Amino acid sequence: MLQSAYTDALTSAADELTVEVATTPQQAVEAKRLRYQVYCEERNFEPGANGLEQDEYDDASQHVLVRSRASGKVYGTVRLVLSGQGGIDLGFPMERVCDDYVLRPLLRQTTAEVSRFAITRDRDGLSPAAAALMRLCLIRGIVQASGELGLTHWCATMERTLLRLLRSTAIHFEAVGPLIEYHGLRQPAVWELNSGFARIYRELPHVWAFLTHNGAFWPDATIKGRGTFERLARKLG
Protein backbone atom coordinates (compact mmCIF):
# COMPACT_ATOMS: atom_id res chain seq x y z
CA MET A 1 0.00 0.00 0.00
CA LEU A 2 2.78 2.45 0.95
CA GLN A 3 4.76 1.72 -2.20
CA SER A 4 1.60 2.15 -4.30
CA ALA A 5 0.99 5.57 -2.72
CA TYR A 6 4.61 6.54 -3.39
CA THR A 7 4.25 5.42 -6.99
CA ASP A 8 1.16 7.60 -7.38
CA ALA A 9 3.03 10.57 -5.92
CA LEU A 10 5.96 10.03 -8.28
CA THR A 11 3.51 9.87 -11.18
CA SER A 12 2.13 13.27 -10.16
CA ALA A 13 5.64 14.69 -9.97
CA ALA A 14 6.50 13.29 -13.40
CA ASP A 15 3.32 14.75 -14.88
CA GLU A 16 4.00 18.22 -13.49
CA LEU A 17 7.79 18.62 -13.32
CA THR A 18 10.82 18.23 -15.52
CA VAL A 19 14.39 17.73 -14.27
CA GLU A 20 17.14 19.49 -16.23
CA VAL A 21 20.90 19.08 -16.07
CA ALA A 22 21.94 22.51 -17.29
CA THR A 23 23.69 22.71 -20.64
CA THR A 24 23.28 26.41 -21.47
CA PRO A 25 24.30 29.73 -19.86
CA GLN A 26 20.63 30.68 -19.67
CA GLN A 27 19.85 27.68 -17.47
CA ALA A 28 22.71 28.65 -15.15
CA VAL A 29 21.25 32.18 -14.91
CA GLU A 30 17.85 30.71 -14.06
CA ALA A 31 19.48 28.68 -11.27
CA LYS A 32 21.14 31.81 -9.87
CA ARG A 33 17.85 33.72 -10.07
CA LEU A 34 16.04 31.00 -8.12
CA ARG A 35 18.88 30.96 -5.58
CA TYR A 36 18.42 34.72 -5.13
CA GLN A 37 14.75 34.17 -4.37
CA VAL A 38 15.50 31.42 -1.83
CA TYR A 39 18.80 32.45 -0.23
CA CYS A 40 18.48 36.24 -0.39
CA GLU A 41 14.76 37.02 -0.21
CA GLU A 42 13.21 34.06 1.61
CA ARG A 43 16.05 33.13 3.99
CA ASN A 44 18.21 36.26 4.05
CA PHE A 45 21.35 34.08 4.02
CA GLU A 46 23.28 35.74 1.20
CA PRO A 47 23.40 39.32 -0.18
CA GLY A 48 23.11 38.65 -3.92
CA ALA A 49 23.07 41.38 -6.54
CA ASN A 50 20.94 42.33 -9.53
CA GLY A 51 18.48 39.54 -8.80
CA LEU A 52 21.13 36.80 -8.86
CA GLU A 53 22.88 34.80 -6.13
CA GLN A 54 26.23 33.67 -7.46
CA ASP A 55 29.82 33.07 -6.43
CA GLU A 56 33.20 32.07 -7.81
CA TYR A 57 32.34 28.35 -7.67
CA ASP A 58 29.56 28.57 -10.24
CA ASP A 59 31.91 28.32 -13.22
CA ALA A 60 33.25 25.05 -11.76
CA SER A 61 29.78 23.59 -11.18
CA GLN A 62 27.15 21.47 -12.85
CA HIS A 63 23.73 23.00 -12.23
CA VAL A 64 20.41 21.15 -11.99
CA LEU A 65 16.93 22.68 -12.22
CA VAL A 66 13.41 21.42 -11.53
CA ARG A 67 10.85 23.21 -13.66
CA SER A 68 7.07 23.25 -14.07
CA ARG A 69 5.96 21.63 -17.32
CA ALA A 70 2.90 23.86 -17.48
CA SER A 71 4.37 27.28 -16.72
CA GLY A 72 8.11 26.86 -17.27
CA LYS A 73 8.72 28.26 -13.79
CA VAL A 74 11.82 27.02 -11.94
CA TYR A 75 10.96 25.79 -8.43
CA GLY A 76 14.24 24.21 -7.35
CA THR A 77 17.95 24.06 -8.10
CA VAL A 78 21.14 22.44 -6.83
CA ARG A 79 24.72 22.35 -8.07
CA LEU A 80 27.63 19.93 -8.01
CA VAL A 81 30.87 21.82 -7.38
CA LEU A 82 33.77 20.08 -9.11
CA SER A 83 37.26 20.69 -7.78
CA GLY A 84 39.71 21.67 -10.50
CA GLN A 85 37.06 22.50 -13.10
CA GLY A 86 36.67 25.80 -14.93
CA GLY A 87 40.42 26.29 -15.33
CA ILE A 88 41.08 27.24 -11.68
CA ASP A 89 41.21 24.85 -8.75
CA LEU A 90 39.18 26.61 -6.07
CA GLY A 91 38.64 23.43 -4.11
CA PHE A 92 35.25 22.92 -2.47
CA PRO A 93 33.22 25.60 -0.65
CA MET A 94 32.99 23.48 2.51
CA GLU A 95 36.78 23.48 2.84
CA ARG A 96 36.54 27.12 3.90
CA VAL A 97 34.63 26.19 7.04
CA CYS A 98 35.63 22.58 7.80
CA ASP A 99 38.80 21.06 9.23
CA ASP A 100 41.38 19.98 6.67
CA TYR A 101 41.12 16.28 7.51
CA VAL A 102 37.40 16.01 6.66
CA LEU A 103 37.82 15.50 2.90
CA ARG A 104 41.42 14.26 2.88
CA PRO A 105 40.55 10.56 2.24
CA LEU A 106 38.56 11.36 -0.92
CA LEU A 107 39.87 11.41 -4.48
CA ARG A 108 39.19 14.97 -5.55
CA GLN A 109 38.84 14.20 -9.25
CA THR A 110 35.83 11.97 -8.62
CA THR A 111 34.24 13.91 -5.74
CA ALA A 112 31.75 16.78 -6.00
CA GLU A 113 30.20 18.97 -3.34
CA VAL A 114 26.41 19.13 -3.30
CA SER A 115 25.81 22.83 -2.85
CA ARG A 116 23.14 25.54 -3.02
CA PHE A 117 20.27 23.08 -2.55
CA ALA A 118 17.35 25.49 -2.98
CA ILE A 119 13.58 24.94 -3.24
CA THR A 120 11.31 27.96 -3.21
CA ARG A 121 8.47 28.24 -0.72
CA ASP A 122 6.28 29.59 -3.52
CA ARG A 123 4.96 26.41 -5.12
CA ASP A 124 1.69 27.76 -6.50
CA GLY A 125 0.38 25.69 -9.37
CA LEU A 126 1.81 22.40 -8.11
CA SER A 127 -0.13 19.54 -6.57
CA PRO A 128 0.83 18.67 -2.97
CA ALA A 129 2.43 15.43 -4.20
CA ALA A 130 4.64 17.15 -6.76
CA ALA A 131 5.62 19.88 -4.29
CA ALA A 132 6.57 17.30 -1.67
CA LEU A 133 8.80 15.36 -4.07
CA MET A 134 10.82 18.28 -5.37
CA ARG A 135 13.75 17.22 -3.20
CA LEU A 136 13.89 13.78 -4.83
CA CYS A 137 13.64 15.36 -8.28
CA LEU A 138 16.70 17.51 -7.57
CA ILE A 139 18.61 14.47 -6.34
CA ARG A 140 17.62 12.62 -9.48
CA GLY A 141 19.23 15.42 -11.48
CA ILE A 142 22.55 15.21 -9.64
CA VAL A 143 22.47 11.41 -9.96
CA GLN A 144 22.25 11.83 -13.74
CA ALA A 145 25.04 14.43 -13.74
CA SER A 146 27.23 12.28 -11.47
CA GLY A 147 26.92 9.29 -13.78
CA GLU A 148 27.93 11.42 -16.75
CA LEU A 149 30.89 12.87 -14.83
CA GLY A 150 32.10 9.54 -13.43
CA LEU A 151 31.85 10.62 -9.80
CA THR A 152 32.29 8.27 -6.86
CA HIS A 153 31.47 10.51 -3.87
CA TRP A 154 29.35 13.46 -2.83
CA CYS A 155 30.30 15.75 0.03
CA ALA A 156 28.21 18.49 1.64
CA THR A 157 27.51 20.52 4.74
CA MET A 158 23.83 19.96 5.53
CA GLU A 159 21.15 20.93 7.98
CA ARG A 160 20.33 18.00 10.20
CA THR A 161 16.69 18.29 9.09
CA LEU A 162 17.74 17.64 5.49
CA LEU A 163 19.88 14.68 6.55
CA ARG A 164 16.84 13.16 8.29
CA LEU A 165 14.67 13.70 5.22
CA LEU A 166 17.28 12.02 3.04
CA ARG A 167 17.47 9.05 5.41
CA SER A 168 13.71 8.60 5.00
CA THR A 169 14.44 7.77 1.34
CA ALA A 170 17.38 5.48 2.25
CA ILE A 171 20.04 8.07 1.41
CA HIS A 172 22.37 7.83 4.40
CA PHE A 173 25.16 10.40 4.36
CA GLU A 174 28.07 9.63 6.69
CA ALA A 175 28.89 12.40 9.15
CA VAL A 176 32.56 13.48 9.00
CA GLY A 177 33.92 15.93 11.51
CA PRO A 178 32.10 18.06 14.06
CA LEU A 179 29.09 20.30 13.47
CA ILE A 180 29.96 23.74 12.12
CA GLU A 181 28.19 27.08 12.31
CA TYR A 182 27.19 28.34 8.86
CA HIS A 183 23.77 30.00 8.77
CA GLY A 184 22.91 27.68 11.64
CA LEU A 185 24.43 24.34 12.59
CA ARG A 186 25.57 22.23 9.65
CA GLN A 187 26.95 18.68 9.52
CA PRO A 188 29.85 17.93 7.16
CA ALA A 189 28.96 14.66 5.45
CA VAL A 190 30.00 12.29 2.66
CA TRP A 191 28.09 9.79 0.53
CA GLU A 192 29.78 6.98 -1.43
CA LEU A 193 27.65 6.53 -4.53
CA ASN A 194 28.03 2.84 -5.42
CA SER A 195 27.36 1.52 -1.93
CA GLY A 196 24.72 4.20 -1.40
CA PHE A 197 22.71 3.18 -4.44
CA ALA A 198 23.03 -0.48 -3.51
CA ARG A 199 21.52 0.32 -0.11
CA ILE A 200 18.65 2.27 -1.67
CA TYR A 201 17.98 -0.67 -4.00
CA ARG A 202 17.78 -3.05 -1.04
CA GLU A 203 15.66 -0.82 1.19
CA LEU A 204 13.47 1.16 -1.23
CA PRO A 205 13.72 -0.26 -4.76
CA HIS A 206 11.01 2.06 -6.09
CA VAL A 207 13.08 5.09 -4.99
CA TRP A 208 16.20 3.53 -6.55
CA ALA A 209 14.30 3.08 -9.83
CA PHE A 210 13.17 6.69 -9.80
CA LEU A 211 16.55 8.21 -8.93
CA THR A 212 18.63 6.13 -11.34
CA HIS A 213 16.18 5.85 -14.26
CA ASN A 214 16.05 2.11 -13.56
CA GLY A 215 19.84 1.98 -13.53
CA ALA A 216 20.40 3.95 -16.74
CA PHE A 217 21.91 6.89 -14.82
CA TRP A 218 23.96 4.60 -12.58
CA PRO A 219 24.77 1.32 -14.37
CA ASP A 220 26.47 -0.44 -11.48
CA ALA A 221 26.96 -4.06 -12.47
CA THR A 222 26.42 -5.23 -8.88
CA ILE A 223 22.79 -4.03 -8.95
CA LYS A 224 20.35 -6.10 -10.97
CA GLY A 225 16.66 -5.93 -11.57
CA ARG A 226 14.16 -3.57 -13.15
CA GLY A 227 11.58 -1.35 -11.56
CA THR A 228 8.28 0.01 -12.81
CA PHE A 229 9.29 3.60 -13.43
CA GLU A 230 10.31 3.63 -17.11
CA ARG A 231 7.48 5.99 -18.06
CA LEU A 232 8.16 8.26 -15.09
CA ALA A 233 11.86 8.40 -15.90
CA ARG A 234 11.17 9.26 -19.54
CA LYS A 235 8.83 12.08 -18.50
CA LEU A 236 11.25 13.60 -16.00
CA GLY A 237 14.13 13.29 -18.44
XYZ file of C-alpha atoms in Angstrom:
237
model
C 0.000 0.000 0.000
C 2.776 2.445 0.951
C 4.762 1.720 -2.204
C 1.603 2.155 -4.300
C 0.991 5.569 -2.722
C 4.607 6.541 -3.388
C 4.254 5.423 -6.993
C 1.156 7.598 -7.375
C 3.030 10.574 -5.922
C 5.960 10.028 -8.283
C 3.514 9.868 -11.184
C 2.128 13.270 -10.159
C 5.638 14.694 -9.972
C 6.498 13.294 -13.402
C 3.319 14.752 -14.885
C 4.002 18.222 -13.493
C 7.787 18.615 -13.316
C 10.816 18.228 -15.523
C 14.394 17.732 -14.274
C 17.142 19.488 -16.234
C 20.899 19.077 -16.068
C 21.937 22.513 -17.290
C 23.690 22.708 -20.643
C 23.278 26.414 -21.469
C 24.301 29.730 -19.863
C 20.626 30.685 -19.673
C 19.847 27.684 -17.468
C 22.707 28.653 -15.150
C 21.254 32.179 -14.910
C 17.848 30.709 -14.059
C 19.481 28.681 -11.270
C 21.139 31.808 -9.868
C 17.846 33.716 -10.069
C 16.040 30.998 -8.121
C 18.875 30.959 -5.585
C 18.423 34.716 -5.131
C 14.747 34.173 -4.366
C 15.500 31.418 -1.832
C 18.804 32.451 -0.231
C 18.483 36.241 -0.391
C 14.762 37.015 -0.208
C 13.208 34.063 1.613
C 16.048 33.135 3.993
C 18.211 36.262 4.049
C 21.354 34.079 4.020
C 23.285 35.742 1.195
C 23.402 39.316 -0.184
C 23.108 38.654 -3.924
C 23.067 41.384 -6.542
C 20.942 42.327 -9.535
C 18.484 39.544 -8.804
C 21.129 36.798 -8.865
C 22.883 34.802 -6.132
C 26.232 33.666 -7.458
C 29.819 33.068 -6.432
C 33.205 32.065 -7.805
C 32.345 28.354 -7.667
C 29.565 28.566 -10.242
C 31.913 28.316 -13.221
C 33.250 25.050 -11.762
C 29.782 23.593 -11.175
C 27.149 21.472 -12.854
C 23.729 23.004 -12.232
C 20.409 21.147 -11.986
C 16.932 22.683 -12.221
C 13.412 21.424 -11.532
C 10.850 23.205 -13.664
C 7.068 23.247 -14.074
C 5.962 21.628 -17.319
C 2.903 23.858 -17.475
C 4.370 27.279 -16.721
C 8.111 26.862 -17.268
C 8.723 28.256 -13.785
C 11.815 27.024 -11.936
C 10.959 25.785 -8.435
C 14.244 24.207 -7.354
C 17.949 24.059 -8.102
C 21.136 22.443 -6.829
C 24.720 22.346 -8.066
C 27.628 19.929 -8.008
C 30.867 21.824 -7.376
C 33.770 20.081 -9.110
C 37.259 20.685 -7.784
C 39.708 21.665 -10.503
C 37.060 22.502 -13.098
C 36.672 25.805 -14.928
C 40.422 26.290 -15.331
C 41.078 27.242 -11.677
C 41.209 24.851 -8.752
C 39.185 26.614 -6.070
C 38.639 23.433 -4.112
C 35.254 22.915 -2.466
C 33.225 25.600 -0.652
C 32.986 23.482 2.505
C 36.783 23.484 2.836
C 36.545 27.115 3.895
C 34.627 26.193 7.037
C 35.632 22.575 7.798
C 38.799 21.055 9.230
C 41.376 19.982 6.667
C 41.118 16.280 7.514
C 37.398 16.008 6.660
C 37.821 15.501 2.901
C 41.421 14.261 2.880
C 40.554 10.564 2.239
C 38.556 11.363 -0.916
C 39.871 11.412 -4.481
C 39.189 14.973 -5.551
C 38.838 14.198 -9.250
C 35.831 11.971 -8.619
C 34.235 13.910 -5.742
C 31.748 16.782 -6.000
C 30.204 18.973 -3.340
C 26.406 19.128 -3.303
C 25.812 22.834 -2.849
C 23.136 25.544 -3.019
C 20.267 23.082 -2.553
C 17.346 25.487 -2.983
C 13.580 24.944 -3.240
C 11.308 27.964 -3.214
C 8.472 28.239 -0.716
C 6.280 29.586 -3.515
C 4.962 26.410 -5.116
C 1.694 27.756 -6.503
C 0.379 25.689 -9.369
C 1.806 22.397 -8.108
C -0.131 19.542 -6.568
C 0.827 18.675 -2.970
C 2.425 15.427 -4.205
C 4.644 17.151 -6.757
C 5.615 19.884 -4.295
C 6.565 17.296 -1.672
C 8.802 15.357 -4.073
C 10.821 18.280 -5.373
C 13.753 17.217 -3.198
C 13.889 13.783 -4.835
C 13.645 15.363 -8.278
C 16.701 17.509 -7.572
C 18.606 14.473 -6.337
C 17.617 12.617 -9.483
C 19.235 15.416 -11.485
C 22.549 15.213 -9.643
C 22.467 11.412 -9.963
C 22.252 11.829 -13.738
C 25.042 14.427 -13.739
C 27.226 12.277 -11.466
C 26.924 9.291 -13.776
C 27.930 11.417 -16.750
C 30.894 12.873 -14.835
C 32.103 9.539 -13.435
C 31.847 10.619 -9.805
C 32.294 8.270 -6.859
C 31.465 10.513 -3.866
C 29.352 13.463 -2.834
C 30.301 15.753 0.032
C 28.213 18.486 1.644
C 27.506 20.524 4.744
C 23.834 19.963 5.530
C 21.155 20.931 7.976
C 20.327 18.002 10.204
C 16.693 18.292 9.085
C 17.740 17.636 5.485
C 19.879 14.680 6.555
C 16.843 13.161 8.291
C 14.671 13.703 5.218
C 17.284 12.016 3.040
C 17.466 9.049 5.411
C 13.708 8.599 4.997
C 14.438 7.767 1.339
C 17.381 5.479 2.246
C 20.042 8.075 1.414
C 22.370 7.831 4.404
C 25.156 10.405 4.359
C 28.067 9.634 6.694
C 28.889 12.401 9.152
C 32.556 13.477 8.999
C 33.917 15.929 11.507
C 32.102 18.064 14.063
C 29.091 20.296 13.472
C 29.955 23.738 12.123
C 28.190 27.081 12.308
C 27.191 28.336 8.863
C 23.773 30.001 8.769
C 22.912 27.680 11.641
C 24.429 24.340 12.587
C 25.571 22.226 9.649
C 26.952 18.682 9.518
C 29.853 17.928 7.156
C 28.956 14.655 5.452
C 30.003 12.290 2.664
C 28.089 9.792 0.531
C 29.783 6.983 -1.431
C 27.646 6.530 -4.533
C 28.032 2.836 -5.416
C 27.357 1.520 -1.926
C 24.725 4.197 -1.404
C 22.709 3.180 -4.444
C 23.035 -0.484 -3.512
C 21.523 0.317 -0.111
C 18.654 2.271 -1.673
C 17.981 -0.669 -3.997
C 17.783 -3.052 -1.035
C 15.665 -0.825 1.187
C 13.470 1.163 -1.232
C 13.725 -0.260 -4.760
C 11.011 2.064 -6.090
C 13.083 5.086 -4.993
C 16.204 3.535 -6.555
C 14.298 3.076 -9.832
C 13.172 6.691 -9.799
C 16.553 8.210 -8.926
C 18.625 6.127 -11.335
C 16.177 5.853 -14.264
C 16.050 2.106 -13.557
C 19.843 1.982 -13.530
C 20.403 3.947 -16.743
C 21.915 6.886 -14.819
C 23.957 4.599 -12.577
C 24.771 1.317 -14.368
C 26.471 -0.439 -11.478
C 26.963 -4.062 -12.472
C 26.418 -5.230 -8.884
C 22.791 -4.033 -8.951
C 20.347 -6.096 -10.968
C 16.656 -5.932 -11.569
C 14.159 -3.569 -13.146
C 11.583 -1.346 -11.560
C 8.280 0.010 -12.809
C 9.291 3.597 -13.428
C 10.310 3.627 -17.114
C 7.480 5.986 -18.056
C 8.163 8.260 -15.094
C 11.860 8.400 -15.898
C 11.172 9.263 -19.537
C 8.835 12.081 -18.501
C 11.246 13.600 -16.004
C 14.129 13.291 -18.443
